[in-house]
Structures are given as structure tokens and as C-alpha cells.
Coordinates of C-alpha atoms and ligand atoms in Angstrom, one line a residue:
M46 CA -97.6 249.8 -25.6
S47 CA -99.8 247.6 -27.7
K48 CA -103.6 248.1 -27.6
K49 CA -105.5 245.5 -25.6
P50 CA -107.3 243.2 -28.1
E51 CA -111.1 243.8 -28.0
T52 CA -111.8 240.4 -29.4
D53 CA -110.3 237.0 -28.9
G54 CA -109.0 237.0 -32.5
H55 CA -112.2 235.6 -34.1
G56 CA -114.4 238.6 -33.7
Q57 CA -115.9 237.2 -30.5
A58 CA -116.2 239.1 -27.3
A59 CA -113.2 238.4 -25.2
A60 CA -115.5 238.3 -22.1
A61 CA -116.6 234.8 -23.1
A62 CA -114.9 232.3 -20.9
G63 CA -113.9 228.6 -20.8
M64 CA -115.3 226.5 -23.5
R65 CA -117.4 229.4 -24.8
R66 CA -114.3 231.3 -25.9
G67 CA -113.5 231.6 -29.6
L68 CA -116.4 229.6 -31.0
T69 CA -115.9 228.0 -34.4
S70 CA -117.8 230.0 -37.1
Y71 CA -120.8 228.0 -38.1
G72 CA -123.1 231.0 -38.2
D73 CA -125.0 229.8 -35.1
Q74 CA -123.2 230.3 -31.8
G75 CA -125.5 228.0 -29.8
F76 CA -124.9 225.3 -32.3
S77 CA -121.1 225.9 -32.3
L78 CA -121.0 225.4 -28.5
F79 CA -123.3 222.4 -28.7
L80 CA -121.0 220.8 -31.3
R81 CA -117.8 221.6 -29.5
K82 CA -119.1 220.0 -26.3
A83 CA -120.4 217.0 -28.2
F84 CA -116.9 216.4 -29.6
I85 CA -115.0 216.9 -26.4
K86 CA -117.4 214.7 -24.5
G87 CA -116.2 211.9 -26.8
A88 CA -113.1 212.1 -24.7
G89 CA -115.2 211.4 -21.6
Y90 CA -115.5 214.9 -20.1
T91 CA -118.4 215.8 -17.9
D92 CA -120.4 219.1 -18.0
D93 CA -118.9 219.9 -14.6
A94 CA -115.3 219.6 -16.0
L95 CA -116.3 221.7 -19.1
A96 CA -117.7 224.5 -17.0
R97 CA -114.3 225.1 -15.3
P98 CA -111.7 227.8 -16.4
V99 CA -109.8 226.2 -19.2
I100 CA -106.0 226.3 -19.0
G101 CA -104.1 225.6 -22.2
I102 CA -100.7 223.8 -21.8
V103 CA -98.3 224.2 -24.7
N104 CA -96.7 220.8 -25.2
T105 CA -93.4 221.2 -27.0
G106 CA -92.2 217.6 -26.5
S107 CA -90.4 216.1 -29.5
A108 CA -88.1 213.2 -30.0
Y109 CA -85.9 215.7 -31.7
N110 CA -85.7 217.9 -28.6
P111 CA -83.9 216.2 -25.7
C112 CA -83.8 219.6 -24.0
H113 CA -87.6 219.1 -23.5
G114 CA -87.2 215.4 -22.6
N115 CA -89.0 215.8 -19.3
M116 CA -92.2 217.1 -21.1
P117 CA -94.5 214.2 -20.0
Q118 CA -93.7 214.7 -16.3
L119 CA -94.0 218.4 -16.6
I120 CA -97.4 218.2 -18.3
E121 CA -98.7 215.8 -15.7
A122 CA -97.6 218.1 -12.9
V123 CA -99.1 221.2 -14.6
K124 CA -102.3 219.3 -15.0
R125 CA -102.3 218.4 -11.3
G126 CA -101.8 222.0 -10.4
V127 CA -104.6 223.1 -12.6
M128 CA -107.0 220.6 -11.3
L129 CA -106.1 221.1 -7.6
A130 CA -106.9 224.8 -8.2
G131 CA -110.3 224.0 -9.9
G132 CA -109.4 224.4 -13.6
L133 CA -109.6 222.2 -16.6
P134 CA -106.2 221.5 -18.2
M135 CA -106.0 221.1 -22.0
D136 CA -102.6 220.4 -23.4
F137 CA -101.9 220.9 -27.1
P138 CA -98.8 220.7 -29.3
T139 CA -96.9 223.3 -31.2
I140 CA -93.7 222.9 -33.1
S141 CA -90.6 222.4 -31.0
I142 CA -87.1 223.6 -31.9
H143 CA -83.8 222.2 -30.8
E144 CA -80.5 223.9 -31.5
S145 CA -78.8 220.9 -33.1
F146 CA -81.8 219.6 -35.0
A147 CA -82.8 222.7 -37.0
A148 CA -81.4 223.4 -40.4
P149 CA -80.2 225.9 -41.5
T150 CA -80.5 227.3 -38.0
S151 CA -83.0 227.3 -35.1
M152 CA -83.3 231.1 -35.4
Y153 CA -84.8 230.7 -38.9
L154 CA -87.7 228.8 -37.2
R155 CA -88.2 230.9 -34.1
N156 CA -90.7 233.2 -35.7
L157 CA -92.6 230.3 -37.2
M158 CA -92.9 228.8 -33.7
S159 CA -94.1 232.1 -32.3
M160 CA -96.8 232.3 -35.0
D161 CA -97.8 228.7 -34.2
T162 CA -98.0 229.6 -30.5
E163 CA -99.9 232.8 -31.0
E164 CA -102.4 231.4 -33.4
M165 CA -103.1 228.1 -31.5
I166 CA -103.7 230.2 -28.3
R167 CA -106.1 232.4 -30.3
A168 CA -107.8 229.5 -32.1
Q169 CA -108.6 227.3 -29.2
P170 CA -110.6 228.1 -26.1
M171 CA -108.5 228.9 -23.0
D172 CA -108.6 231.4 -20.2
A173 CA -104.9 231.3 -19.5
V174 CA -102.0 229.3 -20.8
V175 CA -98.9 227.6 -19.4
L176 CA -96.1 227.8 -22.0
I177 CA -93.5 225.0 -21.6
G178 CA -90.2 225.7 -23.2
G179 CA -86.6 225.6 -22.5
C180 CA -84.2 225.1 -25.4
D181 CA -82.8 228.4 -26.8
K182 CA -85.5 229.5 -29.2
T183 CA -88.5 228.0 -27.6
V184 CA -88.9 230.4 -24.6
P185 CA -88.5 233.5 -26.8
A186 CA -90.9 232.1 -29.4
Q187 CA -93.5 231.4 -26.7
L188 CA -93.1 234.8 -25.0
M189 CA -93.5 236.5 -28.4
G190 CA -96.5 234.4 -29.3
A191 CA -98.3 234.8 -26.0
A192 CA -97.6 238.5 -25.8
S193 CA -99.3 238.9 -29.2
A194 CA -102.2 236.5 -28.3
G195 CA -103.2 238.7 -25.4
I196 CA -104.3 236.3 -22.7
P197 CA -102.7 235.6 -19.3
A198 CA -99.7 233.2 -19.5
V199 CA -97.2 231.6 -17.2
Q200 CA -93.8 230.5 -18.6
L201 CA -92.7 227.1 -17.4
I202 CA -89.0 226.3 -18.1
T203 CA -88.1 222.7 -18.7
G204 CA -84.9 223.1 -16.6
S205 CA -81.2 222.5 -17.1
M206 CA -79.5 219.1 -17.7
L207 CA -77.2 217.6 -15.1
T208 CA -73.4 217.9 -15.5
G209 CA -71.3 214.8 -16.5
S210 CA -67.8 213.8 -15.8
H211 CA -64.9 213.1 -18.2
R212 CA -61.8 211.5 -16.6
S213 CA -62.8 213.1 -13.3
E214 CA -63.4 216.5 -14.8
R215 CA -66.8 218.0 -14.6
V216 CA -68.3 218.8 -18.0
G217 CA -71.5 220.2 -19.4
A218 CA -72.9 221.4 -22.7
C219 CA -72.0 223.3 -24.4
T220 CA -69.0 225.4 -23.3
D221 CA -67.1 222.2 -22.7
C222 CA -68.3 220.8 -26.1
R223 CA -66.5 223.7 -27.7
R224 CA -63.5 223.5 -25.4
Y225 CA -62.9 219.9 -26.1
W226 CA -63.5 220.3 -29.9
A227 CA -60.9 223.1 -29.9
K228 CA -58.5 220.7 -28.2
Y229 CA -59.2 218.1 -30.8
R230 CA -58.7 220.6 -33.6
A231 CA -55.4 221.6 -32.0
E232 CA -54.5 217.9 -31.9
E233 CA -54.2 218.0 -28.1
I234 CA -56.6 215.0 -27.8
D235 CA -57.1 212.0 -30.0
D236 CA -60.1 210.3 -31.7
E237 CA -60.7 208.0 -28.8
E238 CA -60.9 210.8 -26.2
I239 CA -63.2 213.0 -28.3
A240 CA -65.5 210.0 -28.6
D241 CA -65.4 209.4 -24.9
V242 CA -66.2 213.0 -24.0
N243 CA -69.1 213.0 -26.5
N244 CA -70.9 210.6 -24.1
Q245 CA -70.5 212.8 -21.0
L246 CA -71.3 216.3 -22.2
V247 CA -75.0 215.9 -21.9
A248 CA -75.6 213.8 -18.8
S249 CA -79.5 214.0 -18.8
V250 CA -82.4 215.5 -20.5
G251 CA -82.8 219.3 -20.0
T252 CA -81.2 222.5 -21.4
C253 CA -77.5 223.3 -21.6
S254 CA -76.0 223.5 -18.2
V255 CA -74.0 226.7 -18.6
M256 CA -75.1 230.3 -18.9
G257 CA -76.0 229.8 -22.6
T258 CA -79.1 231.2 -24.2
A259 CA -81.5 228.7 -22.6
S260 CA -80.3 229.5 -19.1
T261 CA -80.1 233.2 -19.9
M262 CA -83.7 233.2 -21.2
A263 CA -84.8 231.2 -18.1
C264 CA -83.3 233.8 -15.7
I265 CA -84.8 236.6 -17.9
A266 CA -88.3 235.0 -17.9
E267 CA -88.3 234.9 -14.1
T268 CA -86.9 238.5 -13.9
L269 CA -89.6 239.7 -16.4
G270 CA -92.1 238.3 -14.0
M271 CA -93.3 235.6 -16.3
T272 CA -92.6 232.5 -14.1
V273 CA -93.6 231.4 -10.6
P274 CA -91.0 232.4 -8.0
G275 CA -87.9 230.3 -8.4
G276 CA -89.0 229.1 -11.9
A277 CA -85.7 229.5 -13.7
S278 CA -83.1 227.4 -12.0
P279 CA -84.3 223.9 -10.9
P280 CA -82.7 221.2 -13.2
A281 CA -85.0 219.2 -15.5
V282 CA -84.8 216.0 -13.5
T283 CA -85.4 217.3 -10.0
A284 CA -88.4 217.3 -7.7
D285 CA -88.1 221.1 -7.5
R286 CA -88.7 221.3 -11.2
I287 CA -91.9 219.2 -10.9
R288 CA -93.1 221.3 -8.0
V289 CA -92.5 224.4 -10.1
A290 CA -94.7 222.8 -12.9
E291 CA -97.5 222.1 -10.4
E292 CA -97.3 225.7 -9.1
S293 CA -97.4 227.0 -12.7
G294 CA -100.6 225.2 -13.3
A295 CA -102.3 226.5 -10.2
R296 CA -101.0 230.0 -11.0
A297 CA -102.6 229.9 -14.4
V298 CA -105.9 229.1 -12.9
A299 CA -105.6 232.1 -10.6
L300 CA -104.8 234.3 -13.6
A301 CA -107.8 233.1 -15.6
G302 CA -110.2 235.9 -16.0
S303 CA -107.9 238.2 -14.0
G304 CA -107.2 240.5 -16.9
L305 CA -103.5 240.3 -16.0
T306 CA -102.5 239.6 -19.7
V307 CA -98.9 239.3 -20.8
D308 CA -98.7 242.9 -22.0
K309 CA -99.4 244.1 -18.5
I310 CA -96.3 242.1 -17.2
L311 CA -94.0 242.9 -20.1
T312 CA -93.6 246.7 -19.5
E313 CA -90.7 248.9 -20.0
K314 CA -89.7 248.5 -16.4
A315 CA -89.8 244.7 -16.8
F316 CA -87.5 244.9 -19.8
D317 CA -85.1 247.2 -17.9
N318 CA -85.0 244.6 -15.1
A319 CA -84.3 241.9 -17.7
L320 CA -81.4 243.8 -19.2
R321 CA -79.9 244.2 -15.7
M322 CA -80.2 240.5 -15.2
L323 CA -78.7 239.7 -18.6
L324 CA -75.7 241.8 -17.7
A325 CA -75.3 240.5 -14.1
I326 CA -75.3 236.9 -15.2
G327 CA -72.9 237.5 -18.1
G328 CA -75.7 236.1 -20.2
S329 CA -75.9 235.2 -23.9
T330 CA -75.7 237.8 -26.6
N331 CA -78.6 236.1 -28.2
A332 CA -80.9 237.4 -25.4
I333 CA -80.5 240.9 -26.8
V334 CA -82.1 239.8 -30.1
H335 CA -84.8 237.9 -28.3
L336 CA -85.6 240.7 -25.9
A337 CA -85.9 243.1 -28.8
A338 CA -88.3 240.7 -30.5
I339 CA -90.4 240.1 -27.4
A340 CA -90.5 243.9 -26.7
G341 CA -91.5 244.6 -30.3
R342 CA -94.7 242.5 -29.8
V343 CA -95.9 244.8 -27.0
G344 CA -94.9 248.0 -28.8
L345 CA -91.6 248.6 -27.0
E346 CA -88.0 248.8 -28.3
I347 CA -84.8 247.8 -26.7
D348 CA -82.5 250.8 -26.6
L349 CA -78.9 249.5 -27.2
A350 CA -77.4 252.8 -25.9
K351 CA -79.3 252.2 -22.6
L352 CA -78.1 248.6 -22.5
D353 CA -74.5 249.9 -22.8
R354 CA -75.0 252.5 -20.1
M355 CA -76.4 249.8 -17.8
G356 CA -73.5 247.6 -18.7
R357 CA -71.0 250.2 -17.4
E358 CA -72.7 250.1 -13.9
T359 CA -73.8 246.5 -13.7
P360 CA -71.1 244.0 -12.8
V361 CA -71.2 240.3 -13.6
L362 CA -72.2 238.7 -10.3
L363 CA -72.8 235.1 -11.4
D364 CA -69.8 232.7 -11.5
L365 CA -71.1 230.4 -14.2
K366 CA -69.5 229.1 -17.4
P367 CA -68.6 230.5 -19.9
T368 CA -67.8 233.6 -17.9
G369 CA -67.0 231.8 -14.7
S370 CA -66.7 228.2 -13.4
H371 CA -70.0 226.8 -12.1
Y372 CA -73.1 225.3 -13.8
M373 CA -76.8 225.9 -13.6
E374 CA -77.4 223.2 -11.0
D375 CA -75.0 225.1 -8.7
L376 CA -77.0 228.3 -9.2
H377 CA -80.1 226.4 -8.1
K378 CA -78.4 225.2 -5.0
A379 CA -77.2 228.7 -4.3
G380 CA -80.8 230.0 -4.3
G381 CA -81.5 230.6 -7.9
V382 CA -82.5 233.9 -9.5
A383 CA -83.7 235.3 -6.2
A384 CA -80.0 235.4 -5.0
L385 CA -79.2 237.6 -8.0
L386 CA -82.2 239.8 -7.6
R387 CA -81.3 240.4 -4.0
E388 CA -77.9 241.7 -5.0
L389 CA -79.3 243.7 -7.9
K390 CA -82.2 245.2 -5.8
P391 CA -80.9 248.8 -5.9
L392 CA -80.8 248.8 -9.7
L393 CA -84.2 247.2 -10.3
H394 CA -87.7 248.5 -10.8
L395 CA -89.2 246.6 -7.8
D396 CA -92.7 247.8 -8.7
A397 CA -92.8 245.8 -11.9
M398 CA -95.8 243.4 -11.8
T399 CA -95.4 239.6 -12.1
V400 CA -97.7 236.8 -13.1
N401 CA -97.9 236.0 -9.4
G402 CA -100.2 238.9 -8.8
V403 CA -97.5 240.8 -6.7
T404 CA -94.7 243.1 -7.7
L405 CA -91.2 241.8 -8.2
G406 CA -90.2 243.5 -5.0
E407 CA -93.0 241.9 -3.0
Q408 CA -92.2 238.5 -4.5
L409 CA -88.5 238.9 -3.6
D410 CA -89.4 239.9 0.0
A411 CA -91.6 236.8 0.3
Q412 CA -88.7 234.6 -0.8
G413 CA -86.8 235.5 2.4
P414 CA -83.2 236.2 3.0
G415 CA -80.3 234.6 1.2
F416 CA -77.5 232.4 2.6
A417 CA -73.8 232.0 2.2
Q418 CA -72.8 230.5 -1.1
D419 CA -70.1 231.0 -3.7
V420 CA -72.0 231.1 -7.0
V421 CA -73.6 234.5 -6.8
R422 CA -71.1 237.2 -5.8
S423 CA -71.7 240.5 -4.1
F424 CA -71.3 243.9 -5.7
A425 CA -68.1 244.3 -3.7
N426 CA -66.6 241.2 -5.1
P427 CA -67.9 240.7 -8.7
V428 CA -66.7 238.1 -11.3
Y429 CA -66.2 240.9 -13.8
P430 CA -66.3 244.6 -12.8
Q431 CA -68.6 245.7 -15.7
G432 CA -71.5 244.1 -17.4
G433 CA -70.5 241.3 -19.7
L434 CA -71.8 242.9 -22.8
A435 CA -70.7 246.1 -24.7
V436 CA -72.5 247.8 -27.6
L437 CA -70.1 248.9 -30.4
R438 CA -70.7 251.4 -33.1
G439 CA -68.6 252.9 -35.9
N440 CA -68.4 252.9 -39.7
L441 CA -68.4 249.1 -39.8
A442 CA -71.6 248.8 -37.7
P443 CA -73.7 252.0 -37.9
G444 CA -76.7 250.1 -36.5
G445 CA -74.6 248.6 -33.7
A446 CA -72.7 245.4 -32.9
I447 CA -72.2 243.4 -29.7
I448 CA -69.2 242.0 -27.9
K449 CA -69.3 239.7 -24.8
Q450 CA -66.3 241.1 -23.2
S451 CA -66.6 239.0 -20.0
A452 CA -65.9 235.9 -22.1
A453 CA -63.1 237.4 -24.2
D454 CA -59.3 237.8 -23.9
P455 CA -58.8 241.2 -22.1
K456 CA -55.6 241.8 -24.2
L457 CA -57.7 241.8 -27.4
M458 CA -60.2 244.4 -26.2
E459 CA -58.1 247.2 -27.7
H460 CA -56.7 245.8 -31.0
E461 CA -55.9 246.8 -34.5
G462 CA -55.2 244.2 -37.2
R463 CA -55.4 243.1 -40.7
A464 CA -58.7 241.6 -42.0
V465 CA -58.8 238.0 -43.2
V466 CA -62.2 237.9 -44.9
F467 CA -64.5 235.0 -45.6
D468 CA -67.4 235.7 -47.9
N469 CA -69.8 233.2 -46.5
L470 CA -70.1 229.9 -44.6
Q471 CA -69.1 227.9 -47.6
D472 CA -66.0 230.0 -48.1
L473 CA -65.1 229.6 -44.4
A474 CA -65.5 225.9 -44.5
E475 CA -63.3 225.6 -47.6
R476 CA -60.4 227.8 -46.5
I477 CA -60.2 228.1 -42.7
D478 CA -58.0 225.1 -42.3
D479 CA -56.1 225.5 -45.5
E480 CA -52.4 225.4 -44.6
A481 CA -51.8 228.0 -47.4
L482 CA -54.2 230.5 -45.8
D483 CA -52.4 233.8 -45.2
V484 CA -53.3 234.4 -41.5
R485 CA -51.4 235.4 -38.4
A486 CA -52.4 235.4 -34.8
D487 CA -52.9 239.2 -34.7
D488 CA -55.2 239.3 -37.7
I489 CA -58.9 239.8 -37.5
L490 CA -61.1 237.1 -38.9
V491 CA -64.2 238.5 -40.7
L492 CA -67.1 236.4 -41.8
K493 CA -69.8 238.0 -44.0
N494 CA -73.3 236.9 -45.0
I495 CA -74.4 235.2 -41.8
G496 CA -77.0 237.9 -40.8
P497 CA -80.8 237.6 -40.7
L498 CA -81.1 237.3 -44.5
G499 CA -77.6 236.2 -45.3
A500 CA -77.5 232.6 -44.3
P501 CA -80.5 232.9 -43.7
G502 CA -81.6 233.0 -40.1
M503 CA -78.6 234.5 -38.5
P504 CA -76.9 231.3 -37.5
E505 CA -74.6 230.9 -34.5
A506 CA -71.5 230.8 -36.8
G507 CA -70.0 234.0 -35.3
Y508 CA -67.7 231.8 -33.2
I509 CA -65.3 231.4 -36.2
P510 CA -62.9 228.6 -35.4
I511 CA -59.2 229.5 -34.9
P512 CA -57.5 228.4 -38.2
R513 CA -56.0 225.0 -37.5
K514 CA -52.5 226.0 -38.2
L515 CA -52.7 228.7 -35.6
A516 CA -54.6 226.5 -33.2
R517 CA -51.7 224.0 -33.4
Q518 CA -49.3 226.8 -32.4
G519 CA -51.4 227.4 -29.3
V520 CA -53.4 230.4 -30.4
K521 CA -56.6 230.3 -28.3
D522 CA -58.3 233.6 -29.2
M523 CA -58.4 236.1 -32.0
V524 CA -60.7 239.1 -32.8
R525 CA -63.5 237.8 -35.0
I526 CA -66.2 239.9 -36.6
S527 CA -69.5 238.9 -38.3
D528 CA -73.1 239.8 -38.8
G529 CA -74.2 236.5 -37.2
R530 CA -74.8 235.3 -33.7
M531 CA -72.8 233.2 -31.3
S532 CA -74.0 230.5 -28.9
G533 CA -74.3 231.8 -25.4
T534 CA -72.1 228.9 -24.4
A535 CA -69.2 230.1 -26.5
F536 CA -66.3 232.3 -25.5
G537 CA -63.7 234.5 -27.3
S538 CA -63.1 238.1 -28.6
I539 CA -66.0 237.9 -30.9
V540 CA -67.9 240.9 -32.4
L541 CA -71.4 239.9 -33.4
H542 CA -74.7 241.2 -34.8
V543 CA -73.0 243.7 -37.0
T544 CA -75.9 245.8 -38.3
P545 CA -76.9 246.3 -41.0
E546 CA -75.8 243.0 -42.3
A547 CA -73.6 242.3 -45.4
A548 CA -76.5 240.7 -47.4
I549 CA -78.4 243.9 -47.6
G550 CA -75.4 246.1 -48.3
G551 CA -74.2 246.9 -44.8
P552 CA -70.6 248.2 -44.6
L553 CA -69.4 244.7 -43.7
A554 CA -70.1 243.7 -47.4
W555 CA -67.2 246.0 -48.4
V556 CA -64.5 244.7 -46.2
Y557 CA -61.7 243.1 -48.2
S558 CA -58.8 240.9 -47.0
G559 CA -55.9 243.1 -46.1
D560 CA -58.0 246.1 -44.9
R561 CA -57.2 247.2 -41.4
I562 CA -59.8 247.2 -38.6
R563 CA -59.7 248.7 -35.2
L564 CA -61.6 247.4 -32.2
S565 CA -61.7 249.6 -29.1
V566 CA -64.1 248.2 -26.4
S567 CA -63.2 251.1 -24.0
K568 CA -64.4 253.6 -26.7
R569 CA -67.2 251.2 -27.8
E570 CA -65.9 251.5 -31.4
I571 CA -65.5 249.2 -34.3
T572 CA -63.8 251.0 -37.2
L573 CA -62.9 249.9 -40.8
L574 CA -59.8 251.9 -41.6
V575 CA -60.5 252.4 -45.2
P576 CA -61.3 255.9 -46.8
E577 CA -65.0 256.5 -47.6
Q578 CA -64.1 257.2 -51.3
E579 CA -62.6 253.7 -51.6
L580 CA -65.6 252.1 -49.9
E581 CA -67.9 254.0 -52.3
R582 CA -65.8 252.7 -55.3
R583 CA -66.2 249.1 -54.0
R584 CA -70.0 249.7 -53.6
Q585 CA -70.3 250.8 -57.2
Q586 CA -68.0 248.0 -58.5
Q587 CA -69.8 245.1 -56.8
P588 CA -73.4 246.0 -55.8
V589 CA -75.0 243.7 -53.3
R590 CA -78.0 241.6 -54.4
K591 CA -80.5 240.9 -51.6
P592 CA -81.4 237.2 -51.2
V593 CA -84.8 236.1 -52.5
A594 CA -86.8 232.9 -52.5
G595 CA -89.5 231.7 -54.8
R596 CA -92.0 230.2 -52.3
G597 CA -92.9 229.0 -48.9
Y598 CA -91.6 229.9 -45.5
R599 CA -88.3 231.0 -46.9
K600 CA -90.0 233.6 -49.1
L601 CA -92.0 234.8 -46.1
F602 CA -88.8 235.0 -44.0
L603 CA -86.7 236.8 -46.6
E604 CA -89.4 239.3 -47.4
N605 CA -90.3 240.2 -43.8
V606 CA -87.4 239.6 -41.4
T607 CA -86.0 242.6 -39.6
Q608 CA -82.4 243.3 -38.6
A609 CA -80.8 242.2 -35.3
D610 CA -81.6 245.5 -33.5
K611 CA -85.4 244.8 -34.1
G612 CA -85.1 241.3 -32.9
V613 CA -85.0 239.5 -36.3
D614 CA -88.8 239.3 -35.9
F615 CA -91.1 239.6 -38.9
E616 CA -92.1 243.2 -39.4
F617 CA -95.8 242.3 -39.7
L618 CA -95.7 240.5 -36.3
R619 CA -94.4 243.5 -34.4
A620 CA -97.0 245.7 -32.6
E621 CA -98.9 247.8 -35.1
E622 CA -97.6 251.2 -33.7
L623 CA -94.0 250.0 -34.4
Q624 CA -94.9 249.0 -37.9
R625 CA -96.5 252.4 -38.5
K626 CA -93.3 254.1 -37.1
Q627 CA -91.1 251.9 -39.3
S628 CA -93.1 252.8 -42.5
G629 CA -93.4 256.4 -41.5
S630 CA -97.2 256.4 -41.7
Ligands
FES261 FE1 -81.2 223.0 -26.1 FE2 -78.6 224.0 -25.5 S1 -79.3 222.8 -27.1 S2 -80.6 224.4 -24.5

């Protein structure tokens, strides 16, 4: 575990509270406080208000982020909660990241957002903080930042969007976005229909309505004990979501000065519980990377072998797209995360502490019994008998790879085929729909150089499209392999996070078209059927050059980013004991 910070990050005693915390360095502490109060009084505050516990509220509203489009209402409600509980709310901005408005990819910016979050929490006086996030990378970035900042924090989720309707069919982002786009590529629907459906996929502000990364991280944040009870599931535009916001503000006041800092919540037991939840909801593969990054901030590591063991004994219980058929608003009506926790109870560490000042078990007991519904299944009647995720190893992925078997074609889970290799995203874009491409339905599509350094930022390009000529013939799924990620809303027989990545000379770099590859999910193996001498010859013939950059954030990123198994965090942001372990000192 990480060491508790002795200072608030500016060499000042952490015991100082409220407006006295983290005084600006003018060399005279009395003057620093005098000046601070003079400035804030310019906004009309009284001495009484300034004497209250200060609760920071991280405002991630942005015109570029419709997943956070309810931010003004949430902030108002959090402030109400803070003031009703006797605190002083102070909202402040950090950067905000939306999946579709971040180039080259949102993951490239997650660590920047975590640094912004951590440093602004450290720099400004606050006794506790409410983190408001929702879109895929924002909750991980906030949990990473708050874990490192070392003060009490409550995670508030923005909430999911509502579902829409296209020609009487219920639709929601983004599983249905991909499904309809695949139909369009296969020429099953025309230009007019794809334009129509574009209007219906996102029916309101809020996060994607299926069990993609945002919903997965929301369920995980509640399971980790970082939200108020029931904090994961209320949709963005509901009264329940606003009430959760008010409760989050009040809870933050209760946490102020309590010493219940994030590292006391994010323990090994809490991460075990989170992995159980991830498996039971058939959650996004991205969550494994984010959990590794969050754990790394508090000196813990996610053991992929343990995840795989848990996967064999944890069924998928949640019937939500892309694994099942429902949407997030249905999970909310079915009782939310508590309904899942009740089913998972025998597998959970119920003594894990939460931000609510009680253990997860006590919190669950207080939430009362469940009721009949058809969204969360029982152990006796699961959606999928084993956990949705499997960890693969083999000569192609010595550091591991992931497959979301619950969202894949079962017939392809044991498969051997000929590799059709694309060297990078550009190569893929140029050739995937080429009528002359030598590809058959039983081939294995391989995409290199989309790992943490490769693209860079490990984009969600692992969902390699089915070549158009095969799509037209009705091919819906093929085995696809890459060192990148996949959106949690996607589906298919897709092997992801191949570690180490091609860009740093991982074995994936030496796969050539025509090689044979064997996937065996039952044996948890991914094997390149090429003799080691031949691979060595290829290594010598075409040595890999690691990507570099001359300046700026890209330079910082390329020089410091870790591989998928370490969360794609920057090495220097991980807990110091992990950095020492890594460097062998
Ligand atoms: Fe924001 Fe899906 S794009 S949650």
C-alpha cells in the first residue's frame, strides 16, 4: 500500500483544514491566509462561510462532452448537499474527455486528466472532494488522481443516457451504433436509414446506455465503495440521479477531516470485489486496464491470473447489451448494483470499507431485500456460465492478452487460422475493404501497432471491421487480434491488449500474413505457430524502432507510458514502491 502523505503536497501540515489548507507560498503564512480570504471575499463570501469544511467539486462539464451534459444540475445538487450538511462547496474545472472528441484517442489523455485532477486537488484548499465523471476515461482518471492526492473523495457518476427508438426498435449507444454501421457496410441498409438511426442512438445527455466502459466503471466505482449507495445506475436525466448528487455532497462533508482517504477505501479486497463485479456484469475489457492503473496509484497490482481464476467461477449475471439484451436504465429499475451485489455476496469481501463509513456488507444490508425482475439473473440461471473475460497467454502474448468471450461467437473460441496482417491503422484503412484482399472467413485478422506506444494511446481499434467483401457474404464474426483496446460496447471474437505490444518489439511485431495462429480459450492460449528460429531471423532482419517524439505531452507520454498490464499509466505516477520494484532498486 502507498504511504499516507504527511503533507498536503506543499510541505504544509495536512492537519490544517478548510481555507487554511495548502497556503500559497509567500513566506508569511498569516499573510497568505489574509490574502486568500481577501480575494475570495471579492466573490461575496462571509467569514462564517469561509470557516466551514471546504468541499471541492470537480466540474468536468464541456460542450465537447455530452456524456457530462447534466453537469450544471449535478453541481447545483452537490452544492445543496454540501450546504445542507454545513460545508462550503467550491467547484472547479479540470479537463474533460469524451470518447468521440479526443484525437488520437481518449486513452492518450486519461493520464493527463488524472494529473490535472491530482494537482488541482493538491493545489487548492479542500477537506474532501466530489469527483463528477461519467464518460469512459473520466472516472478512471479521477479515481487515479484522487487516490494519489490523498484526501477523502466521493465519486459521482453523471449517469447513463436514455434509449431511443428507430422504426420501433429500441436503440442505444453504442452497441447499436456498431450493429447498424455493420449493416450499412454489408449494404443491408441504405444512406437514408443510416442517417435516420444516427438521430436516435443517443436520445439524451449521459453516458452510453449499454454495459460499455462508462457503465462498467460506474458499477465498479460503486463496488469499490467510492460512491454513495445506488450511485452507479440512475440515468443522467432522472430525479434519482439528482438525489444521488445531493447525497454525494452531504457525504463529502461527513468525510471531511475523517481521515477516510481514498487509499483506505481502495484496498486489495476492494479490487477483488471490483473484479468480481466486472466479470458478473460482462463488463468492458477496458476496465482491466483502468483498474490496473488505479491500483498502481495505491501500491497494488492487478493479478491477471487471479482475474482468470475468478472468471472461471463467476458467471455473467447481468442481461445487458452487448452481452445480453437490456440497457442501463433497465438495470436501474431492477435495483441497480445492489441487485448484483446481493447475488455475488458469497464471493465478495463484505468487510471492505466504503466512503459511506460502513462496510460494503453493512451498506448492502441497509439497502434491504431485492425484488422480482429480469435484468439481474441468479447464480442458478446465469446469462453466461463463466465470467465474460478470459486471460490468454502464449508465445504471441507472453505478458497476457484478453478476450471477452461472453460477447463472442462460441464457435470461434477454439480456432486455428491463417493470419491476415495489417501493420498499422493506416494500412488497415487502405486495405480492409480492397476487393483484391486475400482473405477468407476462417482467417485471423491481425492488427499491429495500436498498443500504448504504437498509435499512440492504445486506441479502441481492436474491433477490426469485417472486410467488406466478407460482410456482404454475411460473415458476422472472425477472430481478430491486436495490441489495442476495444470499446466495451463492441462484440466479437476479439483478442485484445496483446502484451508486450508490437511497437516495442513484442512477438506481435513478427507475425506475417500467411502464418498460422491458434486460439484456444478453453486452454487460455494464443499461439503463433512459427518456429522460434524463424521468429529470431525476422527479429534480426527487421528490428523494431520504438516511437519517439521531440516535445510536449507526446514526448512525456512516449517516454513514460507503461504496458497494458500496468494500466497504461505513466511509470512516475505509480506508487513509489511499485516504481522501485520496477527499477529493481
Ligand atoms: Fe461517453 Fe460512451 S461516449 S460514455
